[in-house]
Short mmCIF file of C-alpha atoms and ligand atoms in Angstrom, two decimals:
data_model
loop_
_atom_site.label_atom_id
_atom_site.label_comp_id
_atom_site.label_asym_id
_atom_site.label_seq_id
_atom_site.Cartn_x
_atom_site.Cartn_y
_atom_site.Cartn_z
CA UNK X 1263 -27.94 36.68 -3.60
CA UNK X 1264 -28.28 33.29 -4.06
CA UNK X 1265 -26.63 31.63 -7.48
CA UNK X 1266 -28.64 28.65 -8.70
CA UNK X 1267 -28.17 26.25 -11.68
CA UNK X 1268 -30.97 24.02 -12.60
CA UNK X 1269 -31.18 21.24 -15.25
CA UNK X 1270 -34.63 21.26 -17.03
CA UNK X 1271 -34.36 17.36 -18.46
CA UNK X 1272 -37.36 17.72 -20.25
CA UNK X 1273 -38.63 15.03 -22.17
CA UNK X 1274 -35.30 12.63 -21.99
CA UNK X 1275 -33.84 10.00 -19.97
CA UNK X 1276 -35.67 6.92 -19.35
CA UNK X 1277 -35.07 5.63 -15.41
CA UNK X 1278 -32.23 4.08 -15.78
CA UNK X 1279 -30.82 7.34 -17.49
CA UNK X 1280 -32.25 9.47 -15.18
CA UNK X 1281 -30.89 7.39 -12.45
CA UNK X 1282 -27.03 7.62 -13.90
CA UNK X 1283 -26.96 10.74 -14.62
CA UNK X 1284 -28.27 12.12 -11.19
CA UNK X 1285 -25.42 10.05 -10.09
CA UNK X 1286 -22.65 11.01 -11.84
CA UNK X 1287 -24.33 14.76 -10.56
CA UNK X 1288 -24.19 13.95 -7.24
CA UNK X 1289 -20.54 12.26 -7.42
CA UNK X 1290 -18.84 15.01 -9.09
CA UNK X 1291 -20.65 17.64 -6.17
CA UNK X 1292 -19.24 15.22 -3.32
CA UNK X 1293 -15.90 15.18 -5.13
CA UNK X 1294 -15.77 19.08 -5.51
CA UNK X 1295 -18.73 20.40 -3.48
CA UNK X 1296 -20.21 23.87 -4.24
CA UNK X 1297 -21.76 27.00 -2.91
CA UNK X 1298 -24.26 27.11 -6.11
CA UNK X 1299 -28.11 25.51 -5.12
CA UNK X 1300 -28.11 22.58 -7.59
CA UNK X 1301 -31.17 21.92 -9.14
CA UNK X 1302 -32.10 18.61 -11.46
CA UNK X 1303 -35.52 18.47 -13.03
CA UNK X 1304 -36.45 14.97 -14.69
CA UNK X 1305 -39.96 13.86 -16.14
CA UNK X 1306 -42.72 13.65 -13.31
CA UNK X 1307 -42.46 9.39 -13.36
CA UNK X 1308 -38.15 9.97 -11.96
CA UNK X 1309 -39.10 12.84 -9.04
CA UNK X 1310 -39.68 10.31 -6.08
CA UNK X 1311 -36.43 8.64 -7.17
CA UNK X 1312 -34.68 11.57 -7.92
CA UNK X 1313 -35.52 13.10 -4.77
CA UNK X 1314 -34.80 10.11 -2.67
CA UNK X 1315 -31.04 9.73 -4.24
CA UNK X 1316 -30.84 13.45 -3.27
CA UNK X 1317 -32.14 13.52 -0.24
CA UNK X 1318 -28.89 13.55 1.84
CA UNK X 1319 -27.42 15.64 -0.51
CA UNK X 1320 -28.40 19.44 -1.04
CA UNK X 1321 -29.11 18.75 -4.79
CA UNK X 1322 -33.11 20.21 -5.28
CA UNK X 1323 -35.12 18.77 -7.54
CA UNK X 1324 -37.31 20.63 -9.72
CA UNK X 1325 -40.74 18.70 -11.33
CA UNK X 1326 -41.11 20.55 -14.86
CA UNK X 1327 -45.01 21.44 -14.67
CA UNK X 1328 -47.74 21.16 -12.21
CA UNK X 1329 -51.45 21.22 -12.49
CA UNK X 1330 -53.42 24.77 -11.21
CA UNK X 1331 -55.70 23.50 -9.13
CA UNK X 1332 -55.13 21.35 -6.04
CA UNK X 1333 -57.14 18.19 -7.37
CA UNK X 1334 -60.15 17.03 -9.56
CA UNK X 1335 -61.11 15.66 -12.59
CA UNK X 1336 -57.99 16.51 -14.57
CA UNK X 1337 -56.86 13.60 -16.63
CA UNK X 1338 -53.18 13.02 -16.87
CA UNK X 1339 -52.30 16.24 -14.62
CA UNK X 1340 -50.32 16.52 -11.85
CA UNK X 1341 -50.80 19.08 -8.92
CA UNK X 1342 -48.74 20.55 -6.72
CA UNK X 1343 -49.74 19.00 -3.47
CA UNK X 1344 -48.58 15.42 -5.64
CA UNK X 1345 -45.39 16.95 -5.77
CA UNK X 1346 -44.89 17.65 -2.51
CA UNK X 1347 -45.85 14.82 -0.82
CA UNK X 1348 -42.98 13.15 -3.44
CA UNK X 1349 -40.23 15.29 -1.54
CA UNK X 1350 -40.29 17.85 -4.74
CA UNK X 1351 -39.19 21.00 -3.33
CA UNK X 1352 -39.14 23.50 -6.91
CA UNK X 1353 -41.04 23.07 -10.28
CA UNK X 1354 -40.50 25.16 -13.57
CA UNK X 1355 -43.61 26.58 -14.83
CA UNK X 1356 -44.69 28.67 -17.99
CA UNK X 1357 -41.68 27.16 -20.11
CA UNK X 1358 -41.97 28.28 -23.63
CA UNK X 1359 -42.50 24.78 -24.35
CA UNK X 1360 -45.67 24.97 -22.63
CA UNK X 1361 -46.97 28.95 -23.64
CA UNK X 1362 -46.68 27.37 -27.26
CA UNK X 1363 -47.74 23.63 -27.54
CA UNK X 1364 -50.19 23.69 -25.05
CA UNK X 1365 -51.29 27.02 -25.30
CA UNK X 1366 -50.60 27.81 -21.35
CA UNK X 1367 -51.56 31.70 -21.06
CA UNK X 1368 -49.88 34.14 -18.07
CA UNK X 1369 -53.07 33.83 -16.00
CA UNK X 1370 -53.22 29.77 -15.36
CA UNK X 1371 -49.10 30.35 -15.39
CA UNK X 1372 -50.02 32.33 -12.14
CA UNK X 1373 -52.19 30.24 -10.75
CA UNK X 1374 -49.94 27.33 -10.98
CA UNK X 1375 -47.20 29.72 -9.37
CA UNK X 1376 -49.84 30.54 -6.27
CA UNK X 1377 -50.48 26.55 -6.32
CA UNK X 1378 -46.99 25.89 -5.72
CA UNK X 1379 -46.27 28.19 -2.61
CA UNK X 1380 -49.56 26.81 -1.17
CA UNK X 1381 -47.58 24.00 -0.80
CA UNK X 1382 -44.20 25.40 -0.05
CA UNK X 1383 -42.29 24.32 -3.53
CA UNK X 1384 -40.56 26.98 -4.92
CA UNK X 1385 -42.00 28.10 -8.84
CA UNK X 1386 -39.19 28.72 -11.74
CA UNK X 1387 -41.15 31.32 -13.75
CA UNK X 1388 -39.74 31.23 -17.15
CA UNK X 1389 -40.77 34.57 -19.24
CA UNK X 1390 -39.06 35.60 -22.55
CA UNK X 1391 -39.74 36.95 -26.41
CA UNK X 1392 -40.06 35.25 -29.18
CA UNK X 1393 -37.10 36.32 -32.55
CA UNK X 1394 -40.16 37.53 -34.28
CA UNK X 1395 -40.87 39.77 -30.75
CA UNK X 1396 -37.39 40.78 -30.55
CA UNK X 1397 -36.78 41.74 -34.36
CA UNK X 1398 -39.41 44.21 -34.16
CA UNK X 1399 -38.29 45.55 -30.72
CA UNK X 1400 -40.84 44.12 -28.51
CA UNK X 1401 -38.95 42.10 -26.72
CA UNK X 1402 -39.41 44.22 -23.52
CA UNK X 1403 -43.14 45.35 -23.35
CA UNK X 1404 -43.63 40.72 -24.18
CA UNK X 1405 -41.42 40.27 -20.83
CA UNK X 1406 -43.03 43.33 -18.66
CA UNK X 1407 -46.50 41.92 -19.64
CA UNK X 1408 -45.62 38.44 -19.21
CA UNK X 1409 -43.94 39.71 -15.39
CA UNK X 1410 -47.57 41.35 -14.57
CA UNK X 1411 -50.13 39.16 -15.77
CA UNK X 1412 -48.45 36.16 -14.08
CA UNK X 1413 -46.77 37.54 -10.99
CA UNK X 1414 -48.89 41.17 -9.91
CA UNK X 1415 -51.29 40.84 -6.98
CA UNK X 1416 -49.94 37.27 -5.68
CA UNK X 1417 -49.81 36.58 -2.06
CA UNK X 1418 -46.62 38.31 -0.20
CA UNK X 1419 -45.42 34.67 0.50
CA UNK X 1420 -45.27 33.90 -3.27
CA UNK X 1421 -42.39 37.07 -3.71
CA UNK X 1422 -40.37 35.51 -1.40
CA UNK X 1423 -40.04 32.08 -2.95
CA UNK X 1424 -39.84 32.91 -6.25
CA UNK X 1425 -37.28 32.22 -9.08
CA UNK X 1426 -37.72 33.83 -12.73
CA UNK X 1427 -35.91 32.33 -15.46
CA UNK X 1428 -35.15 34.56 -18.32
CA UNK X 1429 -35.74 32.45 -21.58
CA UNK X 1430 -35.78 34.30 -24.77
CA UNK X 1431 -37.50 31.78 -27.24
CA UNK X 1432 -34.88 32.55 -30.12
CA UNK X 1433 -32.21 31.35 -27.77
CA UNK X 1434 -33.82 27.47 -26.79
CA UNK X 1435 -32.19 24.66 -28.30
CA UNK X 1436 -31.52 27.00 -30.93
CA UNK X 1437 -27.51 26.88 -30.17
CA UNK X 1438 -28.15 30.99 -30.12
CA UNK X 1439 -27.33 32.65 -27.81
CA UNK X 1440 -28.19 35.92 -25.93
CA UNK X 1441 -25.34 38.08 -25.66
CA UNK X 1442 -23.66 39.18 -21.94
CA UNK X 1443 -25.22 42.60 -23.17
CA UNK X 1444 -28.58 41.32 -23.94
CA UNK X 1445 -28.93 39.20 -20.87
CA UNK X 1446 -28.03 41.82 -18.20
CA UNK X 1447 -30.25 44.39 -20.25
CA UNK X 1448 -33.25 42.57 -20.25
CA UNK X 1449 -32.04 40.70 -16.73
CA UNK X 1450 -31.84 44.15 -15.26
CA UNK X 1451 -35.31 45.56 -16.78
CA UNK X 1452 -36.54 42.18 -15.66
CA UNK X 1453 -35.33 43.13 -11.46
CA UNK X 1454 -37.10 46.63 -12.31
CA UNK X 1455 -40.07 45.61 -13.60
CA UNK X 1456 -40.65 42.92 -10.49
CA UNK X 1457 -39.63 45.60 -8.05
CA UNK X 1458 -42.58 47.54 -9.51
CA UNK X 1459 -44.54 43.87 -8.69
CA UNK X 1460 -43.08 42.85 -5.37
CA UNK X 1461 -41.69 45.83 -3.91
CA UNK X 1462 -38.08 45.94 -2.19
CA UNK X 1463 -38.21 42.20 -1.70
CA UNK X 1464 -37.16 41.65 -5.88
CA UNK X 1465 -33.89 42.64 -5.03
CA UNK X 1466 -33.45 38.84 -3.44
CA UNK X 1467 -35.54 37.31 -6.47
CA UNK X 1468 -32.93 34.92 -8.14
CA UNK X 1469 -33.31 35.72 -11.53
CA UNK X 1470 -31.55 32.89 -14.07
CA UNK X 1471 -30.42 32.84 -17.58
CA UNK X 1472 -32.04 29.99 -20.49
CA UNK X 1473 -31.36 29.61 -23.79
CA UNK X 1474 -28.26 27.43 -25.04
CA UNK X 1475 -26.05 28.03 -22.19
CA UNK X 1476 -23.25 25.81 -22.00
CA UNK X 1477 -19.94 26.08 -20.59
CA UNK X 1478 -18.19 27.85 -23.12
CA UNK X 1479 -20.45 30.83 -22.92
CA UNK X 1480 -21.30 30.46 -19.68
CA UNK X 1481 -18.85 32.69 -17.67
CA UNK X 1482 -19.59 35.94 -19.68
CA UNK X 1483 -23.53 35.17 -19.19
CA UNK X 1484 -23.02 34.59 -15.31
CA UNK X 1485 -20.58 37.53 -14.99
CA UNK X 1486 -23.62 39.70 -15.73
CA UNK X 1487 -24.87 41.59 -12.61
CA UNK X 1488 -28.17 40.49 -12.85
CA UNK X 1489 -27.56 37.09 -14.15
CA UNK X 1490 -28.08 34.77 -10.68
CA UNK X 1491 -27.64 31.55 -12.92
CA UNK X 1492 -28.71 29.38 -15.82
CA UNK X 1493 -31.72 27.11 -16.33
CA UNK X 1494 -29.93 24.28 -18.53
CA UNK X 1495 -31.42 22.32 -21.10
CA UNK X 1496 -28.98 20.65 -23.46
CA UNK X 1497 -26.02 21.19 -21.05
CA UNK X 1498 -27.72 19.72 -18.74
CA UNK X 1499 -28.14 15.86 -20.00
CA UNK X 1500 -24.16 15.23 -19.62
CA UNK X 1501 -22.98 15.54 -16.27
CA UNK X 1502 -19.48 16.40 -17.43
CA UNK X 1503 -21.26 19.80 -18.65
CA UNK X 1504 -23.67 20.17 -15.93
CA UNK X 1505 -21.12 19.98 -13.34
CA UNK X 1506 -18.76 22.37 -15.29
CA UNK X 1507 -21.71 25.11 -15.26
CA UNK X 1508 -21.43 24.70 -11.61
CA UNK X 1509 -18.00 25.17 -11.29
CA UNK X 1510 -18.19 28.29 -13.64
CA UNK X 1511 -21.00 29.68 -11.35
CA UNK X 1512 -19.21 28.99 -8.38
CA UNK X 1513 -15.56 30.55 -10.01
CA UNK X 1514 -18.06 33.93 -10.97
CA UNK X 1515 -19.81 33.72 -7.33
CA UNK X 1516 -16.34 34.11 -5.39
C1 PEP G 1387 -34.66 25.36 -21.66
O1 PEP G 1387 -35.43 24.79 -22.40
O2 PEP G 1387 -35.03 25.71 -20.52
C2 PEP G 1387 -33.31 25.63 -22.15
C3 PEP G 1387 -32.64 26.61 -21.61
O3 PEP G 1387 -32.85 24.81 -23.17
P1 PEP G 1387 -31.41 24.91 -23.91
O4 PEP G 1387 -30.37 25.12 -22.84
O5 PEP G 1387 -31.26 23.56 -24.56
O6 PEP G 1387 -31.49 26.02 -24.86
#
């Protein structure tokens, strides 16, 4: 299985931020190179430069939201086959950011998932409760229906490409945590529940861990059995942080 740690930037870093920090990234993974796929995701205006000081490399990067159809009259929307022809090679979609402030259901999160292996770049589906989900127990009939609505009946193609990122909403920028326990619980329903989608072939679906990881609770989360890596917000805009989640994945990898 392959162990993957991807920095979702969101909405920070102007370019020559952006630019400084994929540096120091790429310096400290020359310096101490590493098994883990490393994946940066800054706003869509830093991909083409991101992905041409990458290039050379083996640092991914990851555009944070793509358009559902291929073109058209969409103001201000991006679609996949942009992305591609940019050198983008992964793109998050269905971040909780998204579901809530612009109101992105599991059916166009699908479609944007199909639009992205249409084009070869591999989708981070991000799926996870909200606390008010979780305090009344729903947390895993919100993740199973979130799983089928987005994922079921896709192309055979889009199974094997496909990363899910475990997010539980309570956990974002919140500086809460899941617990090891609550990760592998709902990281292993998670691998049952896409088996039950994809058939034998979710048993190589990366499946990643968001929601305030940083290093210091880092190598409990990726000691999980389930737990292929972390999607990184916060922890992800130092390098000094960034590159220590690496080295933890790598330490729990070997
Ligand atoms: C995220 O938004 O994908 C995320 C995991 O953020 P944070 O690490 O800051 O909680």
């Amino acid at each position: 299985m392959r162990t993957i740690i991807a920095g979702n930037w969101k909405m920070h870093k102007d370019r020559r931020a952006a630019a400084d920090l994929l540096a120091e990234v790429v310096s400290g993974l020359r310096s101490s190179p590493s098994r883990v796929e490393v994946i940066v995701a800054p706003a869509f205006p830093f991909l083409e430069m991101a992905a041409a000081m990458v290039a050379e490399e083996g640092v991914r990067v990851a555009a944070q939201n793509c358009h559902q159809e291929p073109q058209g009259a969409y103001t201000g929307e991006v679609s996949a086959a942009m992305l591609h022809s940019i050198g983008v090679d992964h793109c998050i979609v269905g971040h909780s950011e998204r579901r809530q402030y612009y109101g992105e259901s599991d059916d166009v999160v699908g479609r944007k998932v199909a639009a992205l292996v249409a084009q070869g770049i591999t989708p981070i589906y991000c799926c996870g409760e909200s606390l008010e989900e979780r305090d009344r127990e729903a947390q895993f009939d919100v993740v199973a229906t979130q799983l089928h609505a987005a994922l079921a009946g896709q192309d055979h193609q889009v199974y094997g490409r496909l990363v899910v990122a475990y997010e539980p909403v309570w956990a974002i920028g919140t500086g809460r945590t899941a617990t090891a326990a609550q990760a592998q619980e709902m990281h292993a329903f998670i691998r049952s529940e896409l088996v039950t989608v994809a058939g034998e072939e979710a048993h190589d679906i990366p499946i990643l861990y968001g929601g305030s990881c940083k290093p210091e609770n880092a190598p409990e989360l990726f000691a999980c059995t389930d737990v292929n890596g972390g999607l990184i917000g916060g922890a992800s805009l130092e390098a000094s942080s960034f590159l220590e989640l690496v080295r933890i994945a790598e330490t729990v990898m070997a």
